PDB file of C-alpha atoms in Angstrom:
ATOM      1  CA  MET A1397     -35.772 -45.728 -33.688  1.00  0.00           C
ATOM      2  CA  ALA A1398     -34.611 -42.903 -35.964  1.00  0.00           C
ATOM      3  CA  GLU A1399     -30.937 -42.726 -36.881  1.00  0.00           C
ATOM      4  CA  ILE A1400     -28.873 -39.649 -36.037  1.00  0.00           C
ATOM      5  CA  SER A1401     -28.640 -37.592 -39.225  1.00  0.00           C
ATOM      6  CA  ASP A1402     -27.584 -34.094 -38.175  1.00  0.00           C
ATOM      7  CA  THR A1403     -24.558 -34.042 -35.898  1.00  0.00           C
ATOM      8  CA  ASP A1404     -25.000 -30.324 -35.147  1.00  0.00           C
ATOM      9  CA  LYS A1405     -28.316 -30.845 -33.370  1.00  0.00           C
ATOM     10  CA  PRO A1406     -28.400 -31.895 -29.717  1.00  0.00           C
ATOM     11  CA  VAL A1407     -29.747 -35.413 -29.221  1.00  0.00           C
ATOM     12  CA  LEU A1408     -32.710 -36.166 -26.960  1.00  0.00           C
ATOM     13  CA  VAL A1409     -32.883 -39.803 -25.854  1.00  0.00           C
ATOM     14  CA  LEU A1410     -36.282 -40.964 -24.539  1.00  0.00           C
ATOM     15  CA  LEU A1411     -36.246 -44.194 -22.514  1.00  0.00           C
ATOM     16  CA  HIS A1412     -39.553 -46.024 -22.009  1.00  0.00           C
ATOM     17  CA  GLY A1413     -40.773 -47.845 -18.902  1.00  0.00           C
ATOM     18  CA  TRP A1414     -41.531 -51.418 -17.832  1.00  0.00           C
ATOM     19  CA  GLY A1415     -43.864 -53.615 -19.865  1.00  0.00           C
ATOM     20  CA  VAL A1416     -43.931 -51.275 -22.875  1.00  0.00           C
ATOM     21  CA  ASN A1417     -41.570 -50.190 -25.671  1.00  0.00           C
ATOM     22  CA  GLN A1418     -40.554 -47.194 -27.790  1.00  0.00           C
ATOM     23  CA  GLY A1419     -44.114 -47.013 -29.165  1.00  0.00           C
ATOM     24  CA  VAL A1420     -45.229 -45.107 -26.039  1.00  0.00           C
ATOM     25  CA  TRP A1421     -43.620 -41.927 -27.427  1.00  0.00           C
ATOM     26  CA  GLN A1422     -45.545 -41.959 -30.732  1.00  0.00           C
ATOM     27  CA  THR A1423     -48.180 -39.429 -29.671  1.00  0.00           C
ATOM     28  CA  ILE A1424     -45.666 -36.690 -28.740  1.00  0.00           C
ATOM     29  CA  LEU A1425     -42.798 -37.061 -31.245  1.00  0.00           C
ATOM     30  CA  ALA A1426     -44.267 -34.668 -33.829  1.00  0.00           C
ATOM     31  CA  ASP A1427     -44.520 -31.855 -31.258  1.00  0.00           C
ATOM     32  CA  ILE A1428     -41.061 -31.995 -29.732  1.00  0.00           C
ATOM     33  CA  ILE A1429     -39.120 -28.837 -30.668  1.00  0.00           C
ATOM     34  CA  PRO A1430     -37.265 -29.303 -33.986  1.00  0.00           C
ATOM     35  CA  THR A1431     -33.950 -28.022 -32.608  1.00  0.00           C
ATOM     36  CA  VAL A1432     -33.214 -31.503 -31.199  1.00  0.00           C
ATOM     37  CA  GLN A1433     -32.943 -34.925 -32.782  1.00  0.00           C
ATOM     38  CA  VAL A1434     -34.872 -37.643 -30.978  1.00  0.00           C
ATOM     39  CA  LEU A1435     -33.771 -41.212 -30.317  1.00  0.00           C
ATOM     40  CA  THR A1436     -36.214 -43.691 -28.754  1.00  0.00           C
ATOM     41  CA  PRO A1437     -34.234 -46.886 -28.152  1.00  0.00           C
ATOM     42  CA  ASP A1438     -35.947 -49.939 -26.760  1.00  0.00           C
ATOM     43  CA  ILE A1439     -34.598 -51.060 -23.397  1.00  0.00           C
ATOM     44  CA  PRO A1440     -32.737 -54.370 -23.969  1.00  0.00           C
ATOM     45  CA  GLY A1441     -35.250 -57.211 -23.795  1.00  0.00           C
ATOM     46  CA  PHE A1442     -38.196 -55.005 -24.862  1.00  0.00           C
ATOM     47  CA  GLY A1443     -39.704 -54.097 -28.239  1.00  0.00           C
ATOM     48  CA  LEU A1444     -37.169 -54.517 -31.042  1.00  0.00           C
ATOM     49  CA  ALA A1445     -34.217 -54.932 -28.633  1.00  0.00           C
ATOM     50  CA  GLN A1446     -34.655 -58.645 -28.056  1.00  0.00           C
ATOM     51  CA  PRO A1447     -33.270 -60.966 -26.802  1.00  0.00           C
ATOM     52  CA  LEU A1448     -32.000 -60.055 -23.353  1.00  0.00           C
ATOM     53  CA  PRO A1449     -28.248 -59.735 -22.782  1.00  0.00           C
ATOM     54  CA  GLN A1450     -26.775 -62.896 -21.245  1.00  0.00           C
ATOM     55  CA  PRO A1451     -25.979 -63.077 -18.448  1.00  0.00           C
ATOM     56  CA  CYS A1452     -28.771 -60.654 -17.673  1.00  0.00           C
ATOM     57  CA  SER A1453     -27.838 -58.037 -15.114  1.00  0.00           C
ATOM     58  CA  PHE A1454     -28.595 -54.359 -14.587  1.00  0.00           C
ATOM     59  CA  ASP A1455     -25.013 -53.490 -15.614  1.00  0.00           C
ATOM     60  CA  GLN A1456     -25.243 -55.569 -18.821  1.00  0.00           C
ATOM     61  CA  VAL A1457     -28.533 -53.919 -19.808  1.00  0.00           C
ATOM     62  CA  LEU A1458     -26.978 -50.542 -19.023  1.00  0.00           C
ATOM     63  CA  ALA A1459     -23.867 -51.242 -21.104  1.00  0.00           C
ATOM     64  CA  ARG A1460     -25.922 -52.293 -24.134  1.00  0.00           C
ATOM     65  CA  LEU A1461     -28.077 -49.185 -23.815  1.00  0.00           C
ATOM     66  CA  ALA A1462     -25.022 -46.925 -23.412  1.00  0.00           C
ATOM     67  CA  SER A1463     -23.573 -48.294 -26.671  1.00  0.00           C
ATOM     68  CA  GLN A1464     -26.584 -46.863 -28.560  1.00  0.00           C
ATOM     69  CA  ILE A1465     -26.457 -43.378 -27.042  1.00  0.00           C
ATOM     70  CA  PRO A1466     -24.295 -40.612 -28.538  1.00  0.00           C
ATOM     71  CA  ALA A1467     -22.008 -38.588 -26.277  1.00  0.00           C
ATOM     72  CA  ASN A1468     -23.462 -35.423 -24.683  1.00  0.00           C
ATOM     73  CA  SER A1469     -27.083 -36.488 -25.072  1.00  0.00           C
ATOM     74  CA  LEU A1470     -30.067 -35.100 -23.193  1.00  0.00           C
ATOM     75  CA  VAL A1471     -31.340 -38.317 -21.633  1.00  0.00           C
ATOM     76  CA  CYS A1472     -34.924 -38.449 -20.383  1.00  0.00           C
ATOM     77  CA  GLY A1473     -36.359 -41.606 -18.828  1.00  0.00           C
ATOM     78  CA  TRP A1474     -39.861 -42.582 -17.784  1.00  0.00           C
ATOM     79  CA  SER A1475     -40.371 -44.954 -14.831  1.00  0.00           C
ATOM     80  CA  LEU A1476     -37.909 -47.885 -15.309  1.00  0.00           C
ATOM     81  CA  GLY A1477     -36.326 -45.822 -18.104  1.00  0.00           C
ATOM     82  CA  GLY A1478     -35.648 -43.087 -15.531  1.00  0.00           C
ATOM     83  CA  LEU A1479     -33.892 -45.555 -13.224  1.00  0.00           C
ATOM     84  CA  LEU A1480     -31.670 -46.547 -16.167  1.00  0.00           C
ATOM     85  CA  ALA A1481     -31.139 -42.885 -17.117  1.00  0.00           C
ATOM     86  CA  ILE A1482     -29.854 -42.126 -13.586  1.00  0.00           C
ATOM     87  CA  ALA A1483     -27.448 -45.076 -13.814  1.00  0.00           C
ATOM     88  CA  LEU A1484     -26.296 -43.953 -17.289  1.00  0.00           C
ATOM     89  CA  ALA A1485     -25.597 -40.442 -15.971  1.00  0.00           C
ATOM     90  CA  ASP A1486     -23.536 -41.939 -13.141  1.00  0.00           C
ATOM     91  CA  HIS A1487     -21.679 -44.755 -14.951  1.00  0.00           C
ATOM     92  CA  TYR A1488     -21.414 -43.161 -18.411  1.00  0.00           C
ATOM     93  CA  PRO A1489     -21.262 -39.413 -17.638  1.00  0.00           C
ATOM     94  CA  GLU A1490     -19.851 -38.615 -21.076  1.00  0.00           C
ATOM     95  CA  LYS A1491     -23.118 -39.855 -22.591  1.00  0.00           C
ATOM     96  CA  VAL A1492     -25.468 -37.719 -20.453  1.00  0.00           C
ATOM     97  CA  ARG A1493     -25.179 -33.948 -20.641  1.00  0.00           C
ATOM     98  CA  GLN A1494     -28.470 -33.369 -18.794  1.00  0.00           C
ATOM     99  CA  LEU A1495     -30.905 -35.748 -17.119  1.00  0.00           C
ATOM    100  CA  GLY A1496     -34.696 -35.675 -17.367  1.00  0.00           C
ATOM    101  CA  LEU A1497     -36.959 -37.832 -15.190  1.00  0.00           C
ATOM    102  CA  ILE A1498     -40.626 -38.571 -15.898  1.00  0.00           C
ATOM    103  CA  ALA A1499     -42.375 -40.217 -12.917  1.00  0.00           C
ATOM    104  CA  ALA A1500     -39.081 -41.857 -11.996  1.00  0.00           C
ATOM    105  CA  THR A1501     -36.877 -42.031  -8.930  1.00  0.00           C
ATOM    106  CA  PRO A1502     -33.540 -43.637  -7.999  1.00  0.00           C
ATOM    107  CA  CYS A1503     -35.354 -46.059  -5.682  1.00  0.00           C
ATOM    108  CA  PHE A1504     -38.822 -47.341  -6.613  1.00  0.00           C
ATOM    109  CA  LEU A1505     -39.423 -49.468  -3.545  1.00  0.00           C
ATOM    110  CA  ARG A1506     -40.680 -47.857  -0.341  1.00  0.00           C
ATOM    111  CA  GLN A1507     -38.017 -47.584   2.368  1.00  0.00           C
ATOM    112  CA  THR A1508     -38.342 -46.342   5.957  1.00  0.00           C
ATOM    113  CA  ASP A1509     -37.210 -42.870   4.902  1.00  0.00           C
ATOM    114  CA  TRP A1510     -38.305 -42.952   1.264  1.00  0.00           C
ATOM    115  CA  PRO A1511     -41.791 -42.891  -0.359  1.00  0.00           C
ATOM    116  CA  GLY A1512     -42.283 -45.578  -2.998  1.00  0.00           C
ATOM    117  CA  MET A1513     -44.127 -48.722  -4.038  1.00  0.00           C
ATOM    118  CA  GLN A1514     -44.882 -51.458  -1.517  1.00  0.00           C
ATOM    119  CA  ALA A1515     -42.843 -54.639  -1.981  1.00  0.00           C
ATOM    120  CA  SER A1516     -46.090 -56.667  -1.909  1.00  0.00           C
ATOM    121  CA  VAL A1517     -47.331 -54.923  -5.093  1.00  0.00           C
ATOM    122  CA  MET A1518     -44.119 -55.864  -6.918  1.00  0.00           C
ATOM    123  CA  GLN A1519     -44.415 -59.455  -5.666  1.00  0.00           C
ATOM    124  CA  GLN A1520     -47.983 -59.690  -6.973  1.00  0.00           C
ATOM    125  CA  PHE A1521     -46.829 -58.567 -10.421  1.00  0.00           C
ATOM    126  CA  ALA A1522     -43.971 -61.066 -10.400  1.00  0.00           C
ATOM    127  CA  GLN A1523     -46.332 -63.908  -9.475  1.00  0.00           C
ATOM    128  CA  SER A1524     -49.006 -62.960 -12.033  1.00  0.00           C
ATOM    129  CA  LEU A1525     -46.339 -62.772 -14.782  1.00  0.00           C
ATOM    130  CA  GLN A1526     -45.893 -66.520 -14.433  1.00  0.00           C
ATOM    131  CA  ARG A1527     -49.638 -67.065 -14.930  1.00  0.00           C
ATOM    132  CA  ASP A1528     -50.628 -64.644 -17.684  1.00  0.00           C
ATOM    133  CA  LEU A1529     -48.123 -62.397 -19.401  1.00  0.00           C
ATOM    134  CA  SER A1530     -50.394 -60.130 -21.451  1.00  0.00           C
ATOM    135  CA  GLN A1531     -53.022 -59.788 -18.710  1.00  0.00           C
ATOM    136  CA  THR A1532     -50.299 -58.677 -16.261  1.00  0.00           C
ATOM    137  CA  VAL A1533     -49.041 -56.032 -18.692  1.00  0.00           C
ATOM    138  CA  SER A1534     -52.620 -54.829 -19.328  1.00  0.00           C
ATOM    139  CA  ARG A1535     -53.224 -54.574 -15.588  1.00  0.00           C
ATOM    140  CA  PHE A1536     -50.008 -52.595 -15.187  1.00  0.00           C
ATOM    141  CA  LEU A1537     -51.044 -50.179 -17.947  1.00  0.00           C
ATOM    142  CA  ALA A1538     -54.365 -49.628 -16.155  1.00  0.00           C
ATOM    143  CA  ILE A1539     -52.576 -48.922 -12.855  1.00  0.00           C
ATOM    144  CA  GLN A1540     -50.292 -46.425 -14.596  1.00  0.00           C
ATOM    145  CA  ALA A1541     -53.348 -44.487 -15.757  1.00  0.00           C
ATOM    146  CA  MET A1542     -55.169 -44.695 -12.403  1.00  0.00           C
ATOM    147  CA  GLY A1543     -55.992 -41.341 -10.873  1.00  0.00           C
ATOM    148  CA  SER A1544     -56.230 -39.522 -14.196  1.00  0.00           C
ATOM    149  CA  ALA A1545     -59.734 -38.318 -15.144  1.00  0.00           C
ATOM    150  CA  THR A1546     -59.247 -40.068 -18.498  1.00  0.00           C
ATOM    151  CA  ALA A1547     -57.782 -43.267 -17.008  1.00  0.00           C
ATOM    152  CA  LYS A1548     -59.669 -45.742 -19.195  1.00  0.00           C
ATOM    153  CA  SER A1549     -58.813 -44.067 -22.499  1.00  0.00           C
ATOM    154  CA  ASP A1550     -55.236 -43.407 -21.300  1.00  0.00           C
ATOM    155  CA  ALA A1551     -54.710 -47.119 -20.654  1.00  0.00           C
ATOM    156  CA  ALA A1552     -56.212 -47.935 -24.065  1.00  0.00           C
ATOM    157  CA  THR A1553     -53.883 -45.410 -25.726  1.00  0.00           C
ATOM    158  CA  LEU A1554     -50.844 -46.893 -23.982  1.00  0.00           C
ATOM    159  CA  LYS A1555     -51.873 -50.384 -25.102  1.00  0.00           C
ATOM    160  CA  GLN A1556     -52.430 -49.208 -28.681  1.00  0.00           C
ATOM    161  CA  THR A1557     -49.104 -47.354 -28.989  1.00  0.00           C
ATOM    162  CA  ILE A1558     -47.040 -50.381 -27.975  1.00  0.00           C
ATOM    163  CA  ALA A1559     -49.004 -52.896 -30.082  1.00  0.00           C
ATOM    164  CA  SER A1560     -46.957 -52.337 -33.256  1.00  0.00           C
ATOM    165  CA  TYR A1561     -43.803 -53.664 -31.583  1.00  0.00           C
ATOM    166  CA  PRO A1562     -43.049 -57.162 -30.253  1.00  0.00           C
ATOM    167  CA  GLN A1563     -44.166 -57.887 -26.705  1.00  0.00           C
ATOM    168  CA  ALA A1564     -41.347 -58.425 -24.246  1.00  0.00           C
ATOM    169  CA  SER A1565     -40.630 -61.964 -23.098  1.00  0.00           C
ATOM    170  CA  ALA A1566     -41.463 -63.165 -19.593  1.00  0.00           C
ATOM    171  CA  ALA A1567     -37.702 -63.190 -18.862  1.00  0.00           C
ATOM    172  CA  ALA A1568     -37.331 -59.503 -19.832  1.00  0.00           C
ATOM    173  CA  LEU A1569     -40.407 -58.474 -17.842  1.00  0.00           C
ATOM    174  CA  SER A1570     -39.191 -60.443 -14.838  1.00  0.00           C
ATOM    175  CA  ALA A1571     -35.711 -58.867 -15.096  1.00  0.00           C
ATOM    176  CA  GLY A1572     -37.272 -55.392 -15.302  1.00  0.00           C
ATOM    177  CA  LEU A1573     -39.311 -56.041 -12.148  1.00  0.00           C
ATOM    178  CA  THR A1574     -36.156 -57.229 -10.395  1.00  0.00           C
ATOM    179  CA  PHE A1575     -34.387 -53.984 -11.337  1.00  0.00           C
ATOM    180  CA  LEU A1576     -37.303 -51.921 -10.004  1.00  0.00           C
ATOM    181  CA  THR A1577     -37.354 -53.958  -6.786  1.00  0.00           C
ATOM    182  CA  THR A1578     -33.639 -54.223  -6.022  1.00  0.00           C
ATOM    183  CA  GLU A1579     -31.857 -51.177  -7.468  1.00  0.00           C
ATOM    184  CA  ASP A1580     -31.309 -48.347  -5.008  1.00  0.00           C
ATOM    185  CA  LEU A1581     -29.424 -45.574  -6.811  1.00  0.00           C
ATOM    186  CA  ARG A1582     -29.927 -42.804  -4.263  1.00  0.00           C
ATOM    187  CA  HIS A1583     -26.203 -42.399  -3.645  1.00  0.00           C
ATOM    188  CA  SER A1584     -25.563 -42.351  -7.403  1.00  0.00           C
ATOM    189  CA  PHE A1585     -28.302 -39.764  -7.898  1.00  0.00           C
ATOM    190  CA  ALA A1586     -26.968 -37.538  -5.104  1.00  0.00           C
ATOM    191  CA  ARG A1587     -23.479 -37.393  -6.629  1.00  0.00           C
ATOM    192  CA  LEU A1588     -24.561 -36.553 -10.192  1.00  0.00           C
ATOM    193  CA  THR A1589     -23.018 -33.341 -11.505  1.00  0.00           C
ATOM    194  CA  GLN A1590     -25.294 -33.021 -14.550  1.00  0.00           C
ATOM    195  CA  PRO A1591     -28.344 -30.720 -14.348  1.00  0.00           C
ATOM    196  CA  VAL A1592     -31.521 -32.649 -13.423  1.00  0.00           C
ATOM    197  CA  SER A1593     -35.116 -31.846 -14.419  1.00  0.00           C
ATOM    198  CA  GLY A1594     -38.253 -33.808 -13.659  1.00  0.00           C
ATOM    199  CA  CYS A1595     -41.963 -34.097 -14.395  1.00  0.00           C
ATOM    200  CA  PHE A1596     -44.214 -35.906 -11.922  1.00  0.00           C
ATOM    201  CA  GLY A1597     -47.948 -36.515 -11.559  1.00  0.00           C
ATOM    202  CA  ALA A1598     -49.633 -35.513  -8.294  1.00  0.00           C
ATOM    203  CA  LEU A1599     -52.033 -38.481  -8.610  1.00  0.00           C
ATOM    204  CA  ASP A1600     -49.413 -41.131  -9.457  1.00  0.00           C
ATOM    205  CA  SER A1601     -50.134 -44.398  -7.619  1.00  0.00           C
ATOM    206  CA  LEU A1602     -46.761 -45.980  -8.532  1.00  0.00           C
ATOM    207  CA  VAL A1603     -44.359 -43.103  -7.837  1.00  0.00           C
ATOM    208  CA  PRO A1604     -45.975 -41.067  -5.038  1.00  0.00           C
ATOM    209  CA  VAL A1605     -45.597 -37.286  -5.349  1.00  0.00           C
ATOM    210  CA  ALA A1606     -44.349 -37.294  -1.735  1.00  0.00           C
ATOM    211  CA  VAL A1607     -40.984 -38.431  -3.144  1.00  0.00           C
ATOM    212  CA  VAL A1608     -40.365 -35.040  -4.797  1.00  0.00           C
ATOM    213  CA  PRO A1609     -39.023 -33.291  -1.641  1.00  0.00           C
ATOM    214  CA  ALA A1610     -36.763 -36.321  -1.047  1.00  0.00           C
ATOM    215  CA  LEU A1611     -35.397 -35.997  -4.608  1.00  0.00           C
ATOM    216  CA  GLU A1612     -34.819 -32.266  -4.087  1.00  0.00           C
ATOM    217  CA  LYS A1613     -32.932 -33.023  -0.892  1.00  0.00           C
ATOM    218  CA  LEU A1614     -30.532 -35.299  -2.817  1.00  0.00           C
ATOM    219  CA  GLN A1615     -30.270 -32.864  -5.758  1.00  0.00           C
ATOM    220  CA  PRO A1616     -31.002 -29.359  -4.407  1.00  0.00           C
ATOM    221  CA  SER A1617     -30.571 -27.680  -7.803  1.00  0.00           C
ATOM    222  CA  ALA A1618     -32.990 -30.057  -9.599  1.00  0.00           C
ATOM    223  CA  LYS A1619     -35.884 -28.381 -11.410  1.00  0.00           C
ATOM    224  CA  ILE A1620     -38.965 -30.516 -10.773  1.00  0.00           C
ATOM    225  CA  SER A1621     -42.492 -29.857 -12.048  1.00  0.00           C
ATOM    226  CA  VAL A1622     -45.627 -31.520 -10.682  1.00  0.00           C
ATOM    227  CA  LEU A1623     -48.715 -31.800 -12.896  1.00  0.00           C
ATOM    228  CA  GLU A1624     -51.639 -31.605 -10.453  1.00  0.00           C
ATOM    229  CA  LYS A1625     -54.138 -33.756 -12.373  1.00  0.00           C
ATOM    230  CA  ALA A1626     -51.682 -36.243 -13.899  1.00  0.00           C
ATOM    231  CA  SER A1627     -50.905 -39.822 -12.877  1.00  0.00           C
ATOM    232  CA  HIS A1628     -47.977 -42.055 -13.952  1.00  0.00           C
ATOM    233  CA  ALA A1629     -48.132 -41.367 -17.702  1.00  0.00           C
ATOM    234  CA  PRO A1630     -48.398 -37.556 -18.057  1.00  0.00           C
ATOM    235  CA  PHE A1631     -47.328 -37.626 -21.721  1.00  0.00           C
ATOM    236  CA  ILE A1632     -50.547 -39.539 -22.466  1.00  0.00           C
ATOM    237  CA  SER A1633     -53.046 -38.019 -20.010  1.00  0.00           C
ATOM    238  CA  HIS A1634     -51.808 -34.401 -20.057  1.00  0.00           C
ATOM    239  CA  ARG A1635     -50.056 -34.185 -23.377  1.00  0.00           C
ATOM    240  CA  ALA A1636     -50.066 -30.370 -23.731  1.00  0.00           C
ATOM    241  CA  ALA A1637     -48.797 -29.718 -20.186  1.00  0.00           C
ATOM    242  CA  PHE A1638     -46.197 -32.453 -20.547  1.00  0.00           C
ATOM    243  CA  LEU A1639     -44.947 -31.082 -23.877  1.00  0.00           C
ATOM    244  CA  ALA A1640     -44.735 -27.605 -22.327  1.00  0.00           C
ATOM    245  CA  TRP A1641     -42.477 -29.080 -19.615  1.00  0.00           C
ATOM    246  CA  LEU A1642     -40.393 -31.163 -22.055  1.00  0.00           C
ATOM    247  CA  ASN A1643     -39.916 -28.406 -24.635  1.00  0.00           C
ATOM    248  CA  GLY A1644     -39.196 -25.889 -21.880  1.00  0.00           C
ATOM    249  CA  TRP A1645     -36.475 -28.160 -20.494  1.00  0.00           C
ATOM    250  CA  LEU A1646     -35.018 -28.796 -23.961  1.00  0.00           C
ATOM    251  CA  THR A1647     -34.997 -25.085 -24.801  1.00  0.00           C
ATOM    252  CA  SER A1648     -33.162 -24.152 -21.604  1.00  0.00           C
ATOM    253  CA  ALA A1649     -30.800 -27.129 -21.970  1.00  0.00           C
ATOM    254  CA  THR A1650     -29.823 -26.231 -25.521  1.00  0.00           C
ATOM    255  CA  LEU A1651     -29.595 -22.489 -24.775  1.00  0.00           C
ATOM    256  CA  SER A1652     -27.198 -23.185 -21.895  1.00  0.00           C
ATOM    257  CA  ASP A1653     -24.715 -24.477 -24.453  1.00  0.00           C
ATOM    258  CA  HIS A1654     -24.422 -21.155 -26.259  1.00  0.00           C
TER     259      HIS A1654
END
């Protein structure tokens, strides 16, 4: 993760998802507008941020992450990273000037009034983690790419980008699944005062696009884009369209300060 060198530039913090690490951002870093500085911290327990905080809880992980983020950052989270970004914006509002969500919601599990993942899918992942760690992560990467026309190469790219960093432990992966299964931050999300932007894939099999109207109901002023051919990892499968969204958001976010 790059250190902050120029205090005059706004800071963009990119938070990765479950089962991966900061390596997922490698393919887009060079094309993010140069008017921001980029930080790509590993979520505690993943990549270079091992071991897990003890005792391990969502709040402990959040506190450790918050300690690495400068005040007034533009915080953008993908999947599990988005869940954490919402919590950061709520619990540490001085850290988050604007919030960006990539295929992420405040509640990942399907509820009666909320589109999301089925609990049984999460349970299958939790059980297979005990049997074969790397195979479970590989399977998850494949599911993230599902729906995209380039699914096979997308999954291979995801696997390749994270390979240069340590693989998360079973304990960290299990904790991450627990967060995705148990955290319901819809009330937190609804009361956020920071501007919210989002980028979602219409073909996402993990975060169904049907959740977008529900997000807009909780945050009526949110600016959400849907990439019609993208799945759960739009920054891999639809790099140009994703960068157009990201750089557009960053440009408007930094202009709003002047």
